[in-house]
mmCIF file of C-alpha atoms in Angstrom:
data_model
loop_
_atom_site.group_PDB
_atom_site.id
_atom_site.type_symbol
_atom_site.label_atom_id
_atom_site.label_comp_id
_atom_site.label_asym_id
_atom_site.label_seq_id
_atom_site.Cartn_x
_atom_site.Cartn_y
_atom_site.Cartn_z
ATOM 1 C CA UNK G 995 -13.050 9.406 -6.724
ATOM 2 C CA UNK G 996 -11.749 9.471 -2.994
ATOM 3 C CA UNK G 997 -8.563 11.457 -3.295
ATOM 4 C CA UNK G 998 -4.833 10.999 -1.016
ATOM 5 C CA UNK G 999 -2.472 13.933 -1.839
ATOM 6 C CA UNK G 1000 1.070 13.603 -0.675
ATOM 7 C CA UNK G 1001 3.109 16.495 -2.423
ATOM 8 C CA UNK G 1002 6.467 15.815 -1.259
ATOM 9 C CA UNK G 1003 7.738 12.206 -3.344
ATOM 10 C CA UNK G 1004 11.757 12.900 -1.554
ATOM 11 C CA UNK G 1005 12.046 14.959 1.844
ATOM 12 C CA UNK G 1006 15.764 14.930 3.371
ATOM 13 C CA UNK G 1007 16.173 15.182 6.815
ATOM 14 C CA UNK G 1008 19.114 15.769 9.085
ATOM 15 C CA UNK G 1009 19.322 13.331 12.101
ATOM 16 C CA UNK G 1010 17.926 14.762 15.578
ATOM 17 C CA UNK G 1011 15.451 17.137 13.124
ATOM 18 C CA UNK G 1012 11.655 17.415 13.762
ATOM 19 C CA UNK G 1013 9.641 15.503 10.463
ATOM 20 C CA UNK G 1014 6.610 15.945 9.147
ATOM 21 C CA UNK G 1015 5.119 14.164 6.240
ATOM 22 C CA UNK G 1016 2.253 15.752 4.375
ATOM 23 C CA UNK G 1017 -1.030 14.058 3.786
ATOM 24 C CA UNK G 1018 -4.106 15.743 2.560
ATOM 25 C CA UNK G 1019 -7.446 13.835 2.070
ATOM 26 C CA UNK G 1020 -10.678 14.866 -0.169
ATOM 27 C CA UNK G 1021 -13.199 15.032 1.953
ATOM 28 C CA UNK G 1022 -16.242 12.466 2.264
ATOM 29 C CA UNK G 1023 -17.870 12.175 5.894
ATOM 30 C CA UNK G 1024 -15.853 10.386 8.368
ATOM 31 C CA UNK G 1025 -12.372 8.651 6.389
ATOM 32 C CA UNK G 1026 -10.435 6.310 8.254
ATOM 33 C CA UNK G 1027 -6.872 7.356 7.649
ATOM 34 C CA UNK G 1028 -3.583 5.283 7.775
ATOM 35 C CA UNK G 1029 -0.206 5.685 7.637
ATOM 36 C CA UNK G 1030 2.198 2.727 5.853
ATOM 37 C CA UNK G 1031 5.390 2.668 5.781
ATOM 38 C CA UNK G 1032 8.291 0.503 3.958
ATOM 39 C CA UNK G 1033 11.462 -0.295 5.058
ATOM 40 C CA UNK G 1034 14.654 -0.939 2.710
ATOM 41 C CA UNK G 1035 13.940 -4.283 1.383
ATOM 42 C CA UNK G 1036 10.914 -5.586 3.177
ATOM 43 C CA UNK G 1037 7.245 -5.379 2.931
ATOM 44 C CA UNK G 1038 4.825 -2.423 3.072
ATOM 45 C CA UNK G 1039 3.071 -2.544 6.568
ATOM 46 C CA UNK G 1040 0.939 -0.285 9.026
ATOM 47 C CA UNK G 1041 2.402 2.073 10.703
ATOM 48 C CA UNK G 1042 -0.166 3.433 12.466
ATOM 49 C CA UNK G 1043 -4.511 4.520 12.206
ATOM 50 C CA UNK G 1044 -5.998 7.803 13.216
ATOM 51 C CA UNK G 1045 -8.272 6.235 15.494
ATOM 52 C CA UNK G 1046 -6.549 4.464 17.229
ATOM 53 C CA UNK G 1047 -4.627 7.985 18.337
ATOM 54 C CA UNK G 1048 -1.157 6.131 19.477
ATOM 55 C CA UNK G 1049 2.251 7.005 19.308
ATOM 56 C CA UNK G 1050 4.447 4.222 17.520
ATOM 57 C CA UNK G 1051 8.298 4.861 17.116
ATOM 58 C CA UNK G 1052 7.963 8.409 18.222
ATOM 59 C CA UNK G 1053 5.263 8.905 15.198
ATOM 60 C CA UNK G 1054 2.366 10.736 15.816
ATOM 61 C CA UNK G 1055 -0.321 11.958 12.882
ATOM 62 C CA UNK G 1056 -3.591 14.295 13.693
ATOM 63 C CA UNK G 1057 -6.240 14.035 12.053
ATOM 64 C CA UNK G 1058 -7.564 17.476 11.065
ATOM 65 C CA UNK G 1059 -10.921 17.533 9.579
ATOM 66 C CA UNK G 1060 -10.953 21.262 8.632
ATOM 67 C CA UNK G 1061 -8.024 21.098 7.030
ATOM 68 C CA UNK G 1062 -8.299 17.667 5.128
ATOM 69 C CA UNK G 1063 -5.232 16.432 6.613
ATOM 70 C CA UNK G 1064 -3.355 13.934 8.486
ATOM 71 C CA UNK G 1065 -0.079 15.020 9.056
ATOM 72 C CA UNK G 1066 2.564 12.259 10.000
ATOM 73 C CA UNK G 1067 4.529 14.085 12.595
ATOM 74 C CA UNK G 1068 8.429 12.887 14.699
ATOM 75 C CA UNK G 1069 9.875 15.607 17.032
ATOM 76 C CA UNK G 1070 13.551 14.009 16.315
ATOM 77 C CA UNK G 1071 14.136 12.271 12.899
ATOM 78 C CA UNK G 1072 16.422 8.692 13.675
ATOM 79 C CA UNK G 1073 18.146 6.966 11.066
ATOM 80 C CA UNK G 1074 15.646 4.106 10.992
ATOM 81 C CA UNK G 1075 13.525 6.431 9.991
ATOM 82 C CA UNK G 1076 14.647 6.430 6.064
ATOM 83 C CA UNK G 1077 11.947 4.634 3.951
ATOM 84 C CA UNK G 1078 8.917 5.226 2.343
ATOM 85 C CA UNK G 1079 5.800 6.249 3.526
ATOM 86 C CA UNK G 1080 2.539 6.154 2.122
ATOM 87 C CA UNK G 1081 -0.576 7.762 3.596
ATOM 88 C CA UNK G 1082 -3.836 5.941 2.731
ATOM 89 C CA UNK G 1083 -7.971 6.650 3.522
ATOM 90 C CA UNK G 1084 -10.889 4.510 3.360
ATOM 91 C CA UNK G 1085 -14.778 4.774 4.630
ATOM 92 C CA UNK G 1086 -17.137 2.225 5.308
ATOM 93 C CA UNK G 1087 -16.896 -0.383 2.133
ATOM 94 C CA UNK G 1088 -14.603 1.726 0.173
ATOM 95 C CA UNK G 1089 -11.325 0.661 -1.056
ATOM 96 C CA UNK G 1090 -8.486 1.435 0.169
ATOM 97 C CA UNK G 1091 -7.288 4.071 -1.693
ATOM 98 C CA UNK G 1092 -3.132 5.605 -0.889
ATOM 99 C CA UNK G 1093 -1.236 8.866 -1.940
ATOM 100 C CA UNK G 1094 1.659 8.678 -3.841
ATOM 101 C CA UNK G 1095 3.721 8.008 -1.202
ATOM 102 C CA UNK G 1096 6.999 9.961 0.193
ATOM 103 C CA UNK G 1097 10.750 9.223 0.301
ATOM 104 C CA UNK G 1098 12.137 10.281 3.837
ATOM 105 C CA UNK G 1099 16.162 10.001 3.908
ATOM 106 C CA UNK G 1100 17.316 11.208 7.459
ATOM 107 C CA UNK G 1101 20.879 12.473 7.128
ATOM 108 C CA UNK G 1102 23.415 11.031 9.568
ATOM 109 C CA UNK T 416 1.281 -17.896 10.327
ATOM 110 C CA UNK T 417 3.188 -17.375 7.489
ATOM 111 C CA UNK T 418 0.639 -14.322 6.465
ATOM 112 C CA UNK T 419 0.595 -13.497 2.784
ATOM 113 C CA UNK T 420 3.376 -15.161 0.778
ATOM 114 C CA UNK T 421 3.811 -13.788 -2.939
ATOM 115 C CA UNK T 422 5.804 -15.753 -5.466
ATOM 116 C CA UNK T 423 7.703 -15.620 -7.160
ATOM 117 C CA UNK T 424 10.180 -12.799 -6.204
ATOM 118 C CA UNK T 425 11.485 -12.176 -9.494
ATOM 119 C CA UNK T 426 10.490 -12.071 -12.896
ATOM 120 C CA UNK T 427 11.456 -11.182 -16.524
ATOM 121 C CA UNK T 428 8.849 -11.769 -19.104
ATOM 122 C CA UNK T 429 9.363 -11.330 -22.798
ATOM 123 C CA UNK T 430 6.951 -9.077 -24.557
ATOM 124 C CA UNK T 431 3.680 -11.326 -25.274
ATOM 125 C CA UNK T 432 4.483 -13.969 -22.715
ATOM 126 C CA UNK T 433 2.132 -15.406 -20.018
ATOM 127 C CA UNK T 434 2.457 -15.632 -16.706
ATOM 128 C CA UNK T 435 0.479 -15.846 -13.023
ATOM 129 C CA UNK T 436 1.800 -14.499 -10.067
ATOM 130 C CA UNK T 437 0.372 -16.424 -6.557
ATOM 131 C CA UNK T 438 -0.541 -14.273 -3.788
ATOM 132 C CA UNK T 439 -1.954 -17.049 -0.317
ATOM 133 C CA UNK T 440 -2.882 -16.029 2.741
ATOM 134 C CA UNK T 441 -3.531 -18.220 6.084
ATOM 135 C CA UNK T 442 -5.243 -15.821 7.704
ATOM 136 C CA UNK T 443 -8.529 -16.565 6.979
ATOM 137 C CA UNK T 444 -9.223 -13.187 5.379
ATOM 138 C CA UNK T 445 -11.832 -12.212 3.033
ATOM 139 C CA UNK T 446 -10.559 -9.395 1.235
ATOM 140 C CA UNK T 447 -7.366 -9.717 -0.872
ATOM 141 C CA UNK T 448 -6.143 -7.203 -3.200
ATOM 142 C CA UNK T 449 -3.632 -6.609 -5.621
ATOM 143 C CA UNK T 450 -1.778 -3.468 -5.886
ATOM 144 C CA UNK T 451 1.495 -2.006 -8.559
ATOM 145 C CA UNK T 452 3.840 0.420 -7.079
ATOM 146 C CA UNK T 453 5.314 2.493 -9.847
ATOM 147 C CA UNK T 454 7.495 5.552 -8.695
ATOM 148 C CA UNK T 455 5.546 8.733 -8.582
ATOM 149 C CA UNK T 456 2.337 7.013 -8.870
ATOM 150 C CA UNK T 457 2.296 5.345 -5.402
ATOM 151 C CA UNK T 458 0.057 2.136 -5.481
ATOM 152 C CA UNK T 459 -2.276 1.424 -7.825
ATOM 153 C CA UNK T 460 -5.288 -1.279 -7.046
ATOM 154 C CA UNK T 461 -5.245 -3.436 -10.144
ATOM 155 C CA UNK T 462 -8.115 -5.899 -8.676
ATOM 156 C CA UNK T 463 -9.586 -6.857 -5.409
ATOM 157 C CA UNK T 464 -11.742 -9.738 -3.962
ATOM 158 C CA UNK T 465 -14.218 -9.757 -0.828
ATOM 159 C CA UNK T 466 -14.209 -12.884 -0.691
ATOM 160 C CA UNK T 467 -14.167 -16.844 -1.909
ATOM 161 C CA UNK T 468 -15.963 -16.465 -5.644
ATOM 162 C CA UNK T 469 -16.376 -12.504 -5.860
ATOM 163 C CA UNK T 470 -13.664 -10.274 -7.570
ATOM 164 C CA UNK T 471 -14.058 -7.025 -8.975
ATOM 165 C CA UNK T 472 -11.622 -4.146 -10.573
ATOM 166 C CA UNK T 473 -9.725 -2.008 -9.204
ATOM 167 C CA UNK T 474 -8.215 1.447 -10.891
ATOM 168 C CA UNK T 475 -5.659 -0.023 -13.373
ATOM 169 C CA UNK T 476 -7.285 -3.371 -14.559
ATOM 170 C CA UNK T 477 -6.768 -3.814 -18.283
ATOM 171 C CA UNK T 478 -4.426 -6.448 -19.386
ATOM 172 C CA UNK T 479 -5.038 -8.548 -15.742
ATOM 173 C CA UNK T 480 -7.239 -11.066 -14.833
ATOM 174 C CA UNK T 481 -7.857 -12.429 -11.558
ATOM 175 C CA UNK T 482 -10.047 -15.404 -9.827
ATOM 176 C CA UNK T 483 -10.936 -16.210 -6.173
ATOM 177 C CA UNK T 484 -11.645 -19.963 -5.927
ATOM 178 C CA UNK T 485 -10.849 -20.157 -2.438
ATOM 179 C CA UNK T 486 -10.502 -17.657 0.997
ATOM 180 C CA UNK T 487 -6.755 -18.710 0.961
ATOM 181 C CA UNK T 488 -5.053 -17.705 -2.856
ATOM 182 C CA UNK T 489 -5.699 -14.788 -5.031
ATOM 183 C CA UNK T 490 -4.005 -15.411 -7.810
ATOM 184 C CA UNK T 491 -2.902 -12.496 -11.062
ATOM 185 C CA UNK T 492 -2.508 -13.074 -14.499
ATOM 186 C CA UNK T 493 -1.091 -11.454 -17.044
ATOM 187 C CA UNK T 494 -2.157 -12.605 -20.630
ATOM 188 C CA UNK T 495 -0.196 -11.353 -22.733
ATOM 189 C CA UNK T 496 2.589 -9.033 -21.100
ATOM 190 C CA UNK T 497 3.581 -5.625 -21.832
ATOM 191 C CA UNK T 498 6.398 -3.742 -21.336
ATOM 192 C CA UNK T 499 3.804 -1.016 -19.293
ATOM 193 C CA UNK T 500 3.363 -3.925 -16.815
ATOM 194 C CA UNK T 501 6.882 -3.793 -15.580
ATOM 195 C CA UNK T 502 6.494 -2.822 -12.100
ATOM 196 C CA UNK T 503 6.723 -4.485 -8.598
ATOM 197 C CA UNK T 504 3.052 -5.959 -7.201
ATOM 198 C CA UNK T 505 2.146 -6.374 -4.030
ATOM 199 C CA UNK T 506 -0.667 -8.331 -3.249
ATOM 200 C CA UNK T 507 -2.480 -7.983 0.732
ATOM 201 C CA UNK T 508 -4.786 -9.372 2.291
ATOM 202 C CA UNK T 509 -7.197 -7.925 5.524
ATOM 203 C CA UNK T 510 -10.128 -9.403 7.774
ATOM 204 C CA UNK T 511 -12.841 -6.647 6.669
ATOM 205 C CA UNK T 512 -13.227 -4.175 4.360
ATOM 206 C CA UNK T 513 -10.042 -2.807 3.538
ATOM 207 C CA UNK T 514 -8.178 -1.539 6.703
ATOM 208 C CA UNK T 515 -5.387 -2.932 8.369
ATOM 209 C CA UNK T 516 -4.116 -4.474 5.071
ATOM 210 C CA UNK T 517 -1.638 -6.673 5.551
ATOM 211 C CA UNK T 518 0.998 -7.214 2.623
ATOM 212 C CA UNK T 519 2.981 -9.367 0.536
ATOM 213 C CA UNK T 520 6.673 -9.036 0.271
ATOM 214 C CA UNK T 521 6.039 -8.317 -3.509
ATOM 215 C CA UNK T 522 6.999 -9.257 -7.168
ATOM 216 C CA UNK T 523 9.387 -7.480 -9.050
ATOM 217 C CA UNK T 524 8.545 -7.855 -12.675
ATOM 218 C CA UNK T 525 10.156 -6.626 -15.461
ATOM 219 C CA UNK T 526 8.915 -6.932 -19.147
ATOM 220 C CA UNK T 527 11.160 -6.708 -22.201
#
C-alpha cells in the first residue's frame, strides 16, 4: 500500500519563524505529490502540487526523490498560517492516498 | 458553480439508526470520493466512484454503502450506525483520476 508519513500531528511556531512541515512518501516510480491545507472552519483545499513548482502564500515544497520527501517549506511563519495541513501522493490511476496530517499554530 | 455541497452539516444518530449523507457536484466530474477525518488518523477513503454507475471501496468501507446513479451526487449511507462512525466526512470530487480534489465543506456526525 502507497504510504504518506507525516510525523509531526502539532508543530508550534513563533510568528516571523522559518516552517517546515514534514512529508515523507514510499516510494513507487514517479508520485504526484500535494499539499492540502484547512483553514479554521472551512473546507480542505489544495494548497499547492509538486509539479507545478510554484510558490503560493510564501509556501514552497521540493520534491526530493532520494530522500522520499516533500517538504512543505515558509521562510517567515504568518498568523494565517495556523491550520492543518495534510500532505497527499498519487500515480497514474491510484487513489489518492494523504498522511496523517499536521497541526501548525504560529504564535503571535 | 456552487462546487461540491455536502448536507447536512450536522448530525447525531442514535446507535442502530439510518441515515444518508448527500455529497453533489456541478462540476461535471467523474471521480467523487468520500473520505473520514479522525484525529491522528488523517483521512481515511471510505469509498470512491470514477464515474456515473461504477463505485468501488476505499480503505475503511465496512458498515457504508454507496451508489453513483448519476455524474452529479454521490451519495453515503450508513445502515445501521455505530458509535465508531462518529467522525466528520468529507466528500470531493475531481475531473480525472484523483488529483486536484476538490472538497466538501463536510459532515460532522456524531453517534450515541
Amino acid at each position: 500500500a502507497q504510504r504518506v508519513t507525516q510525523p509531526e500531528k502539532l508543530l508550534s511556531v513563533f510568528k516571523g519563524a522559518p516552517v517546515e512541515l514534514k512529508c515523507n512518501y514510499s516510494y513507487s516510480g514517479s508520485p504526484e505529490l500535494f499539499w492540502y491545507v484547512q483553514y479554521s472552519r472551512q473546507r480542505l483545499q489544495l494548497l499547492l502540487r509538486h509539479i507545478s513548482r510554484e510558490s503560493i502564500k510564501g509556501f514552497t515544497a521540493d520534491l526530493n526523490k532520494g530522500e522520499t520527501s516533500f517538504h512543505l517549506k515558509k521562510p517567515f511563519a504568518q498568523e494565517e498560517d495556523s491550520a492543518m495541513y495534510y500532505c497527499a501522493r498519487t500515480r497514474g490511476n491510484e487513489k489518492l492516498t494523504f498522511g496523517t496530517g499536521t497541526r501548525l499554530t504560529i504564535i503571535p | 458553480n456552487a462546487g461540491v455541497t455536502q448536507t447536512p452539516k450536522f448530525q447525531v444518530l442514535k446507535t442502530g439508526q439510518s441515515m444518508t449523507l448527500q455529497c453533489a457536484q456541478d462540476m461535471n466530474h467523474e471521480y467523487m470520493s468520500w473520505y473520514r477525518q479522525d484525529p491522528g488518523m488523517g483521512l481515511r477513503l471510505i469509498h470512491y466512484s470514477v464515474g456515473a454507475g461504477i463505485t468501488d471501496q476505499g480503505e475503511v468501507p465496512n458498515g457504508y454503502n454507496v451508489s453513483r446513479s448519476t455524474t452529479e451526487d454521490f451519495p453515503l449511507r450508513l445502515l445501521s450506525a455505530a458509535p465508531s462512525q462518529t467522525s466528520v466526512y468529507f466528500c470531493a470530487s475531481s475531473y480525472s483520476s484523483f488529483i486536484e480534489a476538490f472538497f466538501g465543506q463536510g459532515t460532522r456526525l456524531t453517534v450515541v
